[in-house]
Amino acid sequence: MRAGARTGPATEIAATRARAALVRRLVADGALRDPVWRAAFAEVPRHLFVPSYYVATPRGYERRWGEDPDPARWERWLEGVYADEPLLTRLRDGEQIVTSSQPSLMTRMLEALEARDGQKVLEIGAGTGYNAALLCHRLGERRVTTVDLDPAITESAGSHLAAAGYRPAVVTGDGVLGVPSRAPYDRIVATCAVPSVPPAWLAQCRPGGFVLAPLSTGVLGLRVGDAGHAEGRFLRTPAYFMPLRGGDGGGQGATPPPPAGLRGRQADGEALRFLLTLTAGRLDPSEATELWLREGRPGRARFGVTVSGAEQWAWLDDPGGLYAWPLGAGRG
């Protein structure tokens, strides 16, 4: 176990039990169905990737860490590590830099990726290294590449991965540009939000491959035709990620609030917030709301994106249908 977290049989027993409880919870909630991914979540120790994290309090952030000498605080740290919650793991000048995603969202994204034996995967956004470790468990470390712009993040992720027994390619670089030296890939998965699909990702993905990336407040799955063409739909699940840093990968700005009359209805508020964010700057919010109501309050799964050469557009129900909105072009 890496420095910065307690070692010893008692710690391992407690962590194993907590990890097993998390897996049972994910299975019971329907978030973890594939037995291959079930094995990965059961065996990859998340606590090695989050030796400390921050919890927001009225007085600021409270740090919880695996070397806390107080038994009660240490137990709270471990309980948080194996809760189905996102964890803030790195702050810089008060700004949130790195999080470990909510496990149930990770399971849904990894299952949607449909990675198979022998395939190569590029992960955009190294984070703590935990997601890369799960990919290594599934595919083997030689077939996994993870990239991040911040050298402090890649150094930390690489250290966590090595402590857990995995040594994929950990690259410091601009995720918008992918990692061409290790291309082509069968799958590309981003753990940070983008305003549009970077052309370099399609260029580095094999024809027939798959790109999975957070966009707006959802997760978009694109089947790649060739370097200039891809198309697909959003998953049903809500997803909120930090924006990709580097290139033109900044986020789409603040998420507009739903109209006051819908704020108390969580499902409706989530679905409309997705459309408002997806069409921000392209469609007046009142027009978007009217459209959403008229079309039966569509959820994320009715929306998709098409990439054709230099053009990218989001659509409702049909790529060539009545409702379509251009997306900003990424940098290749």
Coordinates of C-alpha atoms in Angstrom, one line a residue:
M1 CA 0.0 0.0 0.0
R2 CA 1.3 3.4 -0.9
A3 CA 2.7 5.9 1.6
G4 CA 0.0 8.1 3.0
A5 CA -2.5 5.3 3.9
R6 CA -2.4 2.9 6.8
T7 CA -1.1 -0.6 6.1
G8 CA -1.6 -3.9 7.8
P9 CA -4.1 -6.8 7.9
A10 CA -6.8 -4.9 9.8
T11 CA -6.8 -2.1 7.2
E12 CA -7.0 -4.5 4.3
I13 CA -9.9 -6.5 5.9
A14 CA -11.8 -3.3 6.6
A15 CA -11.2 -2.0 3.1
T16 CA -12.2 -5.4 1.5
R17 CA -15.4 -5.4 3.4
A18 CA -16.2 -1.8 2.5
R19 CA -15.5 -2.5 -1.1
A20 CA -17.7 -5.6 -1.2
A21 CA -20.5 -3.6 0.4
L22 CA -20.2 -1.0 -2.3
V23 CA -20.3 -3.6 -5.1
R24 CA -23.5 -5.2 -3.5
R25 CA -25.1 -1.7 -3.4
L26 CA -24.2 -1.0 -7.1
V27 CA -25.6 -4.4 -8.1
A28 CA -28.8 -3.9 -6.1
D29 CA -29.3 -0.5 -7.6
G30 CA -29.0 -1.8 -11.1
A31 CA -25.9 0.3 -11.8
L32 CA -23.5 -2.7 -12.1
R33 CA -24.7 -5.6 -14.3
D34 CA -21.7 -6.9 -16.3
P35 CA -19.9 -9.6 -14.3
V36 CA -16.5 -8.6 -15.8
W37 CA -16.9 -5.0 -14.4
R38 CA -18.3 -6.4 -11.2
A39 CA -15.1 -8.3 -10.7
A40 CA -13.1 -5.1 -11.5
F41 CA -14.9 -3.0 -8.9
A42 CA -14.6 -5.9 -6.4
E43 CA -10.9 -6.2 -6.8
V44 CA -9.5 -2.7 -7.5
P45 CA -8.9 -0.9 -4.2
R46 CA -10.4 2.6 -4.5
H47 CA -8.7 3.6 -1.2
L48 CA -5.3 3.5 -2.8
F49 CA -6.4 6.2 -5.3
V50 CA -8.0 8.5 -2.7
P51 CA -5.6 8.5 0.2
S52 CA -7.2 11.8 1.1
Y53 CA -10.2 13.8 0.0
Y54 CA -12.1 17.0 0.9
V55 CA -15.6 17.4 2.3
A56 CA -17.3 20.8 2.1
T57 CA -18.4 22.2 5.5
P58 CA -19.9 25.6 6.5
R59 CA -16.4 26.7 7.5
G60 CA -14.7 25.5 4.3
Y61 CA -13.2 22.2 3.3
E62 CA -12.4 19.4 5.8
R63 CA -9.6 17.1 4.8
R64 CA -10.1 13.4 5.5
W65 CA -7.0 11.1 5.1
G66 CA -6.0 7.5 5.4
E67 CA -3.2 8.2 7.9
D68 CA -5.4 10.0 10.4
P69 CA -4.4 8.8 13.9
D70 CA -7.9 9.2 15.2
P71 CA -9.8 5.9 14.7
A72 CA -13.2 7.6 14.3
R73 CA -11.9 10.0 11.7
W74 CA -10.1 7.2 9.9
E75 CA -13.3 5.2 9.8
R76 CA -15.1 8.2 8.3
W77 CA -12.4 8.5 5.6
L78 CA -12.8 4.8 4.7
E79 CA -16.6 5.0 4.7
G80 CA -16.4 8.0 2.3
V81 CA -14.0 6.2 0.0
Y82 CA -16.4 3.3 -0.5
A83 CA -19.6 5.4 -0.6
D84 CA -21.4 5.8 -3.9
E85 CA -20.4 9.5 -4.0
P86 CA -17.9 11.6 -6.0
L87 CA -14.9 12.7 -4.0
L88 CA -12.9 15.9 -4.3
T89 CA -9.3 14.9 -4.1
R90 CA -7.3 17.9 -5.1
L91 CA -7.7 21.7 -4.5
R92 CA -5.5 24.5 -5.9
D93 CA -5.9 28.0 -4.6
G94 CA -9.4 27.0 -3.5
E95 CA -10.3 25.7 -6.9
Q96 CA -11.5 22.1 -7.4
I97 CA -8.9 20.4 -9.7
V98 CA -9.5 16.6 -9.4
T99 CA -12.4 14.5 -8.3
S100 CA -12.9 10.7 -8.2
S101 CA -16.2 10.2 -10.0
Q102 CA -19.3 8.7 -8.4
P103 CA -18.9 4.9 -8.7
S104 CA -22.4 4.3 -10.0
L105 CA -21.8 6.8 -12.8
M106 CA -18.4 5.1 -13.5
T107 CA -20.1 1.7 -13.8
R108 CA -22.7 3.0 -16.3
M109 CA -20.0 4.7 -18.4
L110 CA -17.7 1.7 -18.4
E111 CA -20.5 -0.7 -19.3
A112 CA -21.7 1.6 -22.1
L113 CA -18.1 1.7 -23.4
E114 CA -18.5 -2.0 -24.4
A115 CA -14.8 -2.6 -24.3
R116 CA -13.8 -6.1 -25.3
D117 CA -10.7 -8.3 -24.9
G118 CA -7.8 -7.2 -27.1
Q119 CA -9.1 -3.6 -27.5
K120 CA -7.1 -0.5 -26.8
V121 CA -8.5 2.4 -24.8
L122 CA -7.5 6.0 -24.5
E123 CA -8.8 7.8 -21.4
I124 CA -8.9 11.6 -21.5
G125 CA -8.4 12.9 -17.9
A126 CA -6.3 10.8 -15.6
G127 CA -7.8 12.0 -12.4
T128 CA -6.8 9.8 -9.5
G129 CA -6.0 6.9 -11.8
Y130 CA -8.9 4.8 -10.4
N131 CA -10.8 4.7 -13.7
A132 CA -7.6 3.7 -15.6
A133 CA -7.0 0.9 -13.0
L134 CA -10.5 -0.5 -13.7
L135 CA -9.7 -0.4 -17.4
C136 CA -6.4 -2.2 -16.8
H137 CA -8.2 -4.9 -14.8
R138 CA -10.6 -5.4 -17.7
L139 CA -8.2 -5.1 -20.7
G140 CA -4.6 -5.4 -19.4
E141 CA -2.3 -2.4 -18.7
R142 CA -0.6 -2.6 -22.1
R143 CA -3.8 -1.7 -23.8
V144 CA -4.7 1.4 -21.6
T145 CA -3.4 5.0 -22.1
T146 CA -4.5 7.9 -19.9
V147 CA -3.6 11.5 -20.5
D148 CA -3.8 14.7 -18.5
L149 CA -2.5 18.2 -19.1
D150 CA -1.3 18.7 -15.5
P151 CA 2.0 17.0 -14.7
A152 CA 1.1 17.0 -11.0
I153 CA -2.0 15.0 -11.8
T154 CA -0.3 12.5 -14.0
E155 CA 2.5 12.0 -11.5
S156 CA 0.0 11.3 -8.7
A157 CA -2.2 9.1 -10.9
G158 CA 0.9 7.1 -12.0
S159 CA 1.9 6.6 -8.4
H160 CA -1.5 5.4 -7.3
L161 CA -1.7 3.0 -10.3
A162 CA 1.8 1.6 -9.5
A163 CA 0.8 1.1 -5.8
A164 CA -2.2 -0.9 -7.0
G165 CA -0.1 -3.0 -9.3
Y166 CA -0.9 -1.4 -12.7
R167 CA 1.4 0.4 -15.1
P168 CA -0.5 1.7 -18.1
A169 CA 0.9 4.5 -20.3
V170 CA 0.3 7.7 -18.3
V171 CA 0.9 10.7 -20.5
T172 CA 1.2 14.4 -19.7
G173 CA -0.3 16.3 -22.6
D174 CA -3.3 18.1 -24.0
G175 CA -6.2 15.8 -24.0
V176 CA -7.9 17.7 -26.8
L177 CA -5.1 16.4 -29.0
G178 CA -5.4 12.8 -27.8
V179 CA -2.2 10.7 -27.8
P180 CA -1.3 10.1 -31.4
S181 CA 1.8 8.1 -30.7
R182 CA -0.2 5.3 -29.2
A183 CA -3.1 5.4 -31.7
P184 CA -5.2 3.8 -33.1
Y185 CA -7.7 3.1 -30.3
D186 CA -10.8 1.0 -30.3
R187 CA -12.4 3.1 -27.5
I188 CA -11.9 6.6 -26.2
V189 CA -13.5 7.7 -22.9
A190 CA -13.3 11.1 -21.4
T191 CA -13.8 11.8 -17.7
C192 CA -14.1 15.6 -18.2
A193 CA -16.7 17.6 -20.1
V194 CA -16.3 19.0 -23.6
P195 CA -18.4 21.5 -25.6
S196 CA -17.9 19.5 -28.8
V197 CA -16.0 16.5 -30.0
P198 CA -12.3 17.1 -30.7
P199 CA -11.5 16.0 -34.2
A200 CA -8.3 14.4 -33.1
W201 CA -10.3 11.8 -31.1
L202 CA -12.1 10.6 -34.2
A203 CA -8.8 10.6 -36.2
Q204 CA -7.2 8.4 -33.6
C205 CA -10.1 6.0 -33.2
R206 CA -10.4 2.9 -35.5
P207 CA -13.4 2.9 -37.9
G208 CA -16.2 1.2 -36.0
G209 CA -14.7 2.3 -32.7
F210 CA -16.6 4.2 -30.0
V211 CA -16.1 7.5 -28.2
L212 CA -17.8 8.2 -24.8
A213 CA -17.6 11.7 -23.5
P214 CA -19.5 14.0 -21.1
L215 CA -21.2 16.9 -23.0
S216 CA -23.8 19.3 -21.6
T217 CA -25.0 17.5 -18.5
G218 CA -25.1 14.1 -20.1
V219 CA -22.8 11.4 -21.5
L220 CA -22.6 11.1 -25.3
G221 CA -21.7 7.8 -27.0
L222 CA -20.5 8.1 -30.6
R223 CA -19.9 5.3 -33.1
V224 CA -17.0 6.3 -35.4
G225 CA -17.3 5.9 -39.1
D226 CA -14.0 7.4 -40.1
A227 CA -11.7 10.3 -39.1
G228 CA -14.4 12.8 -40.0
H229 CA -17.7 11.1 -39.3
A230 CA -19.4 9.8 -36.1
E231 CA -22.9 9.7 -34.7
G232 CA -24.6 8.6 -31.6
R233 CA -27.0 9.3 -28.7
F234 CA -26.7 10.3 -25.1
L235 CA -27.0 7.9 -22.2
R236 CA -30.1 8.3 -20.0
T237 CA -28.1 9.2 -16.9
P238 CA -27.3 12.7 -15.7
A239 CA -23.6 13.6 -15.5
Y240 CA -21.8 16.6 -14.2
F241 CA -18.0 16.7 -14.9
M242 CA -15.3 19.3 -14.7
P243 CA -14.4 20.8 -18.1
L244 CA -11.5 19.5 -20.1
R245 CA -8.5 21.8 -19.8
G246 CA -6.3 22.5 -22.7
G247 CA -6.9 23.5 -26.4
D248 CA -10.5 24.6 -26.9
G249 CA -11.9 22.1 -24.5
G250 CA -13.4 24.5 -22.0
G251 CA -16.9 23.9 -20.7
Q252 CA -20.0 25.4 -22.1
G253 CA -20.3 27.9 -19.2
A254 CA -22.8 28.0 -16.4
T255 CA -25.7 25.6 -16.6
P256 CA -28.9 27.7 -16.9
P257 CA -31.6 27.0 -14.3
P258 CA -34.9 25.5 -15.3
P259 CA -38.0 27.7 -15.0
A260 CA -39.2 28.3 -11.5
G261 CA -42.3 26.2 -12.0
L262 CA -40.2 23.1 -12.8
R263 CA -37.5 23.4 -10.1
G264 CA -39.4 21.3 -7.6
R265 CA -39.7 18.4 -10.1
Q266 CA -36.3 16.8 -10.1
A267 CA -36.7 14.6 -13.2
D268 CA -38.2 17.4 -15.3
G269 CA -35.7 19.9 -14.0
E270 CA -32.8 17.6 -14.9
A271 CA -34.1 17.0 -18.4
L272 CA -34.8 20.6 -19.2
R273 CA -31.5 21.7 -17.7
F274 CA -29.8 19.3 -20.1
L275 CA -31.5 20.9 -23.2
L276 CA -30.9 24.4 -21.9
T277 CA -27.2 23.7 -21.6
L278 CA -27.0 21.8 -24.9
T279 CA -28.5 24.7 -26.8
A280 CA -26.9 27.5 -24.7
G281 CA -26.0 30.4 -27.1
R282 CA -27.9 28.7 -29.9
L283 CA -31.5 28.8 -28.7
D284 CA -33.3 31.3 -26.5
P285 CA -34.1 29.6 -23.1
S286 CA -37.8 30.4 -23.4
E287 CA -37.9 28.9 -26.9
A288 CA -36.0 25.8 -25.7
T289 CA -38.5 25.4 -22.8
E290 CA -41.4 25.7 -25.2
L291 CA -39.9 23.1 -27.5
W292 CA -39.2 20.8 -24.6
L293 CA -42.8 21.0 -23.4
R294 CA -44.3 20.6 -26.9
E295 CA -42.2 17.5 -27.6
G296 CA -43.3 15.7 -24.5
R297 CA -40.6 16.6 -22.0
P298 CA -37.9 14.5 -23.7
G299 CA -35.1 13.1 -21.6
R300 CA -31.4 12.8 -22.6
A301 CA -31.8 9.5 -24.5
R302 CA -33.9 11.2 -27.2
F303 CA -31.0 13.5 -28.1
G304 CA -27.9 12.8 -30.1
V305 CA -24.9 14.3 -32.0
T306 CA -23.7 13.9 -35.5
V307 CA -20.1 14.8 -36.6
S308 CA -19.6 15.2 -40.4
G309 CA -16.4 16.8 -41.4
A310 CA -16.0 20.2 -39.9
E311 CA -19.7 20.3 -38.8
Q312 CA -21.1 19.0 -35.5
W313 CA -24.7 19.3 -34.5
A314 CA -27.0 18.0 -31.7
W315 CA -30.5 16.8 -32.5
L316 CA -33.7 15.6 -31.1
D317 CA -34.9 12.1 -32.1
D318 CA -33.5 12.2 -35.7
P319 CA -30.2 13.5 -37.1
G320 CA -31.9 14.9 -40.1
G321 CA -35.1 16.0 -38.3
L322 CA -36.7 19.3 -37.5
Y323 CA -34.7 20.1 -34.4
A324 CA -30.9 20.5 -34.6
W325 CA -28.4 22.8 -33.1
P326 CA -24.7 23.4 -34.1
L327 CA -22.0 22.6 -31.6
G328 CA -18.8 24.5 -31.3
A329 CA -15.9 23.0 -33.2
G330 CA -13.0 21.4 -31.2
R331 CA -9.4 21.8 -32.1
G332 CA -7.7 19.0 -34.0

